[in-house]
mmCIF file of C-alpha atoms in Angstrom:
data_model
loop_
_atom_site.group_PDB
_atom_site.id
_atom_site.type_symbol
_atom_site.label_atom_id
_atom_site.label_comp_id
_atom_site.label_asym_id
_atom_site.label_seq_id
_atom_site.Cartn_x
_atom_site.Cartn_y
_atom_site.Cartn_z
ATOM 1 C CA MET A 1 21.684 12.718 8.708
ATOM 2 C CA GLU A 2 19.512 12.802 5.623
ATOM 3 C CA PHE A 3 15.904 11.615 5.747
ATOM 4 C CA LYS A 4 13.552 11.142 2.775
ATOM 5 C CA ARG A 5 10.205 9.398 2.769
ATOM 6 C CA ASP A 6 7.473 9.181 0.140
ATOM 7 C CA LEU A 7 4.135 9.389 1.949
ATOM 8 C CA LEU A 8 2.108 7.910 -0.914
ATOM 9 C CA LYS A 9 2.424 4.206 -0.359
ATOM 10 C CA LYS A 10 2.924 1.867 -3.254
ATOM 11 C CA GLU A 11 -0.001 -0.504 -3.464
ATOM 12 C CA LYS A 12 0.460 -4.252 -3.309
ATOM 13 C CA LYS A 13 -0.335 -6.098 -6.505
ATOM 14 C CA SER A 14 -3.776 -7.650 -6.369
ATOM 15 C CA ILE A 15 -4.938 -10.210 -8.896
ATOM 16 C CA PHE A 16 -8.486 -9.852 -7.543
ATOM 17 C CA ARG A 17 -8.597 -6.108 -8.302
ATOM 18 C CA ILE A 18 -7.171 -6.633 -11.791
ATOM 19 C CA VAL A 19 -9.737 -9.341 -12.560
ATOM 20 C CA LEU A 20 -12.528 -7.180 -11.097
ATOM 21 C CA GLY A 21 -11.508 -4.236 -13.301
ATOM 22 C CA ILE A 22 -11.346 -6.381 -16.429
ATOM 23 C CA LEU A 23 -14.691 -7.967 -15.556
ATOM 24 C CA LEU A 24 -16.315 -4.531 -15.194
ATOM 25 C CA LEU A 25 -14.996 -3.456 -18.600
ATOM 26 C CA VAL A 26 -16.130 -6.694 -20.265
ATOM 27 C CA ILE A 27 -19.635 -6.454 -18.773
ATOM 28 C CA LEU A 28 -19.919 -2.818 -19.898
ATOM 29 C CA GLY A 29 -18.741 -3.730 -23.401
ATOM 30 C CA MET A 30 -21.330 -6.511 -23.595
ATOM 31 C CA TRP A 31 -24.029 -4.144 -22.290
ATOM 32 C CA ILE A 32 -23.307 -1.492 -24.968
ATOM 33 C CA ILE A 33 -23.131 -4.139 -27.722
ATOM 34 C CA ASN A 34 -26.436 -5.606 -26.515
ATOM 35 C CA ARG A 35 -28.088 -2.141 -26.606
ATOM 36 C CA ILE A 36 -26.807 -1.542 -30.141
ATOM 37 C CA LEU A 37 -27.875 -5.000 -31.418
ATOM 38 C CA ASP A 38 -31.390 -4.528 -29.960
ATOM 39 C CA ASN A 39 -31.611 -1.145 -31.754
ATOM 40 C CA GLN A 40 -32.196 0.618 -28.467
ATOM 41 C CA ILE A 41 -31.348 4.275 -28.076
ATOM 42 C CA ILE A 42 -28.361 4.905 -25.860
ATOM 43 C CA ARG A 43 -29.355 7.898 -23.775
ATOM 44 C CA PRO A 44 -26.979 10.408 -22.137
ATOM 45 C CA LEU A 45 -27.663 8.830 -18.738
ATOM 46 C CA ASP A 46 -26.559 5.481 -20.185
ATOM 47 C CA TRP A 47 -23.284 7.057 -21.342
ATOM 48 C CA LEU A 48 -22.801 8.619 -17.908
ATOM 49 C CA PHE A 49 -23.361 5.236 -16.266
ATOM 50 C CA PHE A 50 -20.994 3.631 -18.770
ATOM 51 C CA GLY A 51 -18.289 6.250 -18.106
ATOM 52 C CA ILE A 52 -18.465 5.936 -14.324
ATOM 53 C CA ILE A 53 -18.300 2.140 -14.318
ATOM 54 C CA ALA A 54 -15.546 2.124 -16.982
ATOM 55 C CA LEU A 55 -13.501 4.585 -14.915
ATOM 56 C CA ASN A 56 -14.018 2.377 -11.860
ATOM 57 C CA GLY A 57 -12.786 -0.644 -13.827
ATOM 58 C CA ILE A 58 -9.714 1.229 -15.069
ATOM 59 C CA VAL A 59 -8.873 2.401 -11.536
ATOM 60 C CA HIS A 60 -9.131 -1.180 -10.245
ATOM 61 C CA ILE A 61 -6.799 -2.406 -12.985
ATOM 62 C CA ILE A 62 -4.216 0.341 -12.361
ATOM 63 C CA GLU A 63 -4.208 0.045 -8.563
ATOM 64 C CA GLY A 64 -4.352 -3.752 -8.754
ATOM 65 C CA SER A 65 -1.153 -3.580 -10.800
ATOM 66 C CA GLY A 66 0.570 -1.822 -7.884
ATOM 67 C CA PHE A 67 0.437 1.805 -9.010
ATOM 68 C CA SER A 68 -1.122 4.552 -6.912
ATOM 69 C CA ILE A 69 -3.707 6.749 -8.649
ATOM 70 C CA ALA A 70 -2.875 9.565 -6.207
ATOM 71 C CA LYS A 71 0.669 9.726 -7.648
ATOM 72 C CA LEU A 72 -0.817 10.784 -10.982
ATOM 73 C CA PHE A 73 -2.191 13.946 -9.366
ATOM 74 C CA GLY A 74 0.691 14.931 -7.106
ATOM 75 C CA ASN A 75 3.055 13.798 -4.407
ATOM 76 C CA ALA A 76 3.441 13.801 -0.648
ATOM 77 C CA PHE A 77 6.778 13.524 1.078
ATOM 78 C CA VAL A 78 9.099 14.385 3.938
ATOM 79 C CA SER A 79 12.635 15.410 3.035
ATOM 80 C CA ILE A 80 15.193 16.528 5.601
ATOM 81 C CA ASP A 81 18.797 17.225 4.653
ATOM 82 C CA ASP A 82 21.541 19.615 5.698
ATOM 83 C CA LYS A 83 20.102 22.472 3.586
ATOM 84 C CA LEU A 84 16.370 22.411 4.272
ATOM 85 C CA ILE A 85 13.358 20.742 5.851
ATOM 86 C CA SER A 86 10.676 20.084 3.250
ATOM 87 C CA ILE A 87 7.299 18.558 4.101
ATOM 88 C CA LYS A 88 4.237 18.045 1.914
ATOM 89 C CA LEU A 89 1.530 16.109 3.767
ATOM 90 C CA GLY A 90 -0.810 15.353 0.864
ATOM 91 C CA ILE A 91 -1.306 15.840 -2.854
ATOM 92 C CA ILE A 92 -3.475 18.919 -2.305
ATOM 93 C CA ASP A 93 -1.518 20.307 0.649
ATOM 94 C CA LYS A 94 1.027 23.075 0.237
ATOM 95 C CA GLU A 95 4.699 22.198 0.522
ATOM 96 C CA GLN A 96 6.480 23.686 3.536
ATOM 97 C CA ASN A 97 10.173 24.515 3.065
ATOM 98 C CA ILE A 98 12.349 25.750 5.906
ATOM 99 C CA TYR A 99 16.023 26.444 5.256
ATOM 100 C CA TRP A 100 18.425 25.584 8.061
ATOM 101 C CA ASN A 101 20.368 28.824 7.687
ATOM 102 C CA SER A 102 17.226 30.791 8.630
ATOM 103 C CA ILE A 103 16.445 28.797 11.802
ATOM 104 C CA LYS A 104 17.188 30.304 15.212
ATOM 105 C CA LYS A 105 15.455 27.887 17.614
ATOM 106 C CA ILE A 106 13.466 24.617 17.473
ATOM 107 C CA ASP A 107 10.907 23.412 20.040
ATOM 108 C CA TYR A 108 9.166 20.025 19.954
ATOM 109 C CA ASN A 109 5.902 19.631 21.887
ATOM 110 C CA LEU A 110 3.060 17.173 21.359
ATOM 111 C CA ASN A 111 3.624 16.146 17.735
ATOM 112 C CA LYS A 112 4.525 19.665 16.624
ATOM 113 C CA PHE A 113 7.765 21.375 15.825
ATOM 114 C CA LYS A 114 7.719 25.098 16.487
ATOM 115 C CA ILE A 115 10.563 26.583 14.510
ATOM 116 C CA GLN A 116 11.596 30.149 15.183
ATOM 117 C CA ASN A 117 13.504 31.777 12.347
ATOM 118 C CA ILE A 118 15.991 34.629 12.446
ATOM 119 C CA ASP A 119 13.191 37.206 12.015
ATOM 120 C CA ASP A 120 11.398 35.772 15.119
ATOM 121 C CA VAL A 121 8.583 34.331 12.983
ATOM 122 C CA ILE A 122 7.350 30.994 14.332
ATOM 123 C CA ILE A 123 6.567 28.245 11.829
ATOM 124 C CA THR A 124 4.700 25.154 13.024
ATOM 125 C CA LEU A 125 5.253 21.707 11.512
ATOM 126 C CA ASP A 126 2.388 19.448 12.547
ATOM 127 C CA LEU A 127 3.330 15.761 12.682
ATOM 128 C CA SER A 128 0.044 14.469 14.130
ATOM 129 C CA LYS A 129 -0.972 12.769 10.849
ATOM 130 C CA PHE A 130 2.064 10.474 10.910
ATOM 131 C CA ASP A 131 2.395 7.150 12.666
ATOM 132 C CA TYR A 132 4.578 6.851 15.765
ATOM 133 C CA ALA A 133 7.647 5.371 14.065
ATOM 134 C CA LEU A 134 7.718 8.015 11.329
ATOM 135 C CA LYS A 135 7.299 10.817 13.901
ATOM 136 C CA ASN A 136 10.323 9.511 15.806
ATOM 137 C CA GLU A 137 12.450 9.256 12.650
ATOM 138 C CA ILE A 138 11.554 12.831 11.662
ATOM 139 C CA LYS A 139 12.197 14.096 15.201
ATOM 140 C CA GLU A 140 15.577 12.352 15.413
ATOM 141 C CA SER A 141 16.642 13.674 12.016
ATOM 142 C CA ILE A 142 15.679 17.274 12.773
ATOM 143 C CA ILE A 143 17.262 17.277 16.233
ATOM 144 C CA SER A 144 20.433 15.588 14.971
ATOM 145 C CA ILE A 145 20.943 18.112 12.176
ATOM 146 C CA ALA A 146 20.055 21.008 14.501
ATOM 147 C CA LYS A 147 22.728 19.911 16.970
ATOM 148 C CA ASN A 148 25.284 19.626 14.158
ATOM 149 C CA LYS A 149 24.417 23.164 13.069
ATOM 150 C CA ASN A 150 24.474 24.498 16.669
ATOM 151 C CA ILE A 151 20.785 25.468 16.606
ATOM 152 C CA GLN A 152 19.106 25.735 19.997
ATOM 153 C CA THR A 153 16.632 22.893 20.600
ATOM 154 C CA ASP A 154 14.132 22.391 23.412
ATOM 155 C CA ASN A 155 12.526 18.954 23.428
#
C-alpha cells in the first residue's frame, strides 16, 4: 500500500485577492507618479513603504491565482511506500527518512509512532499536527506495510 500526500494545500482561486493585488499595485504606481510630478523627493522610507505594499500586492495576485507562496520556498509531504517512510512536516522542518529494511518494531501510541530499528535506536514520528483523517490514513499505511514485511507492531 503506497501513500503520498502533499501537505502544502493548493489555494482556491480568488478573484477578490487578484483584484486586491492589482488595486494595490495601481495605487502605488499612481502614488509614485504623483510624487514625481509634484517634484517631491522620494525618501528611502518611501521606497521601503512602496516595496512592502508592492510585495503584498504581488503575493495577493499569486495566491489569488491558486498558487501557494510556500511552495516557492520548499515542500512538505508524507510518502510511505515499500522501501521507506518519508515525512517532512513543513518547509523549514527536516525530512525524516526511515527505511523498512532497518525497522525491527513499531509502536503506535497517542499520535506518535515509535519505531525501533535494528540497532535498538528509537525514532519517533509525531503525527499530532495532522488532522484525524490523515492520521488514520498514515497509520493504516504503515501498519499494513509492516504486516506485509513481518515487522512486529503494537498498536
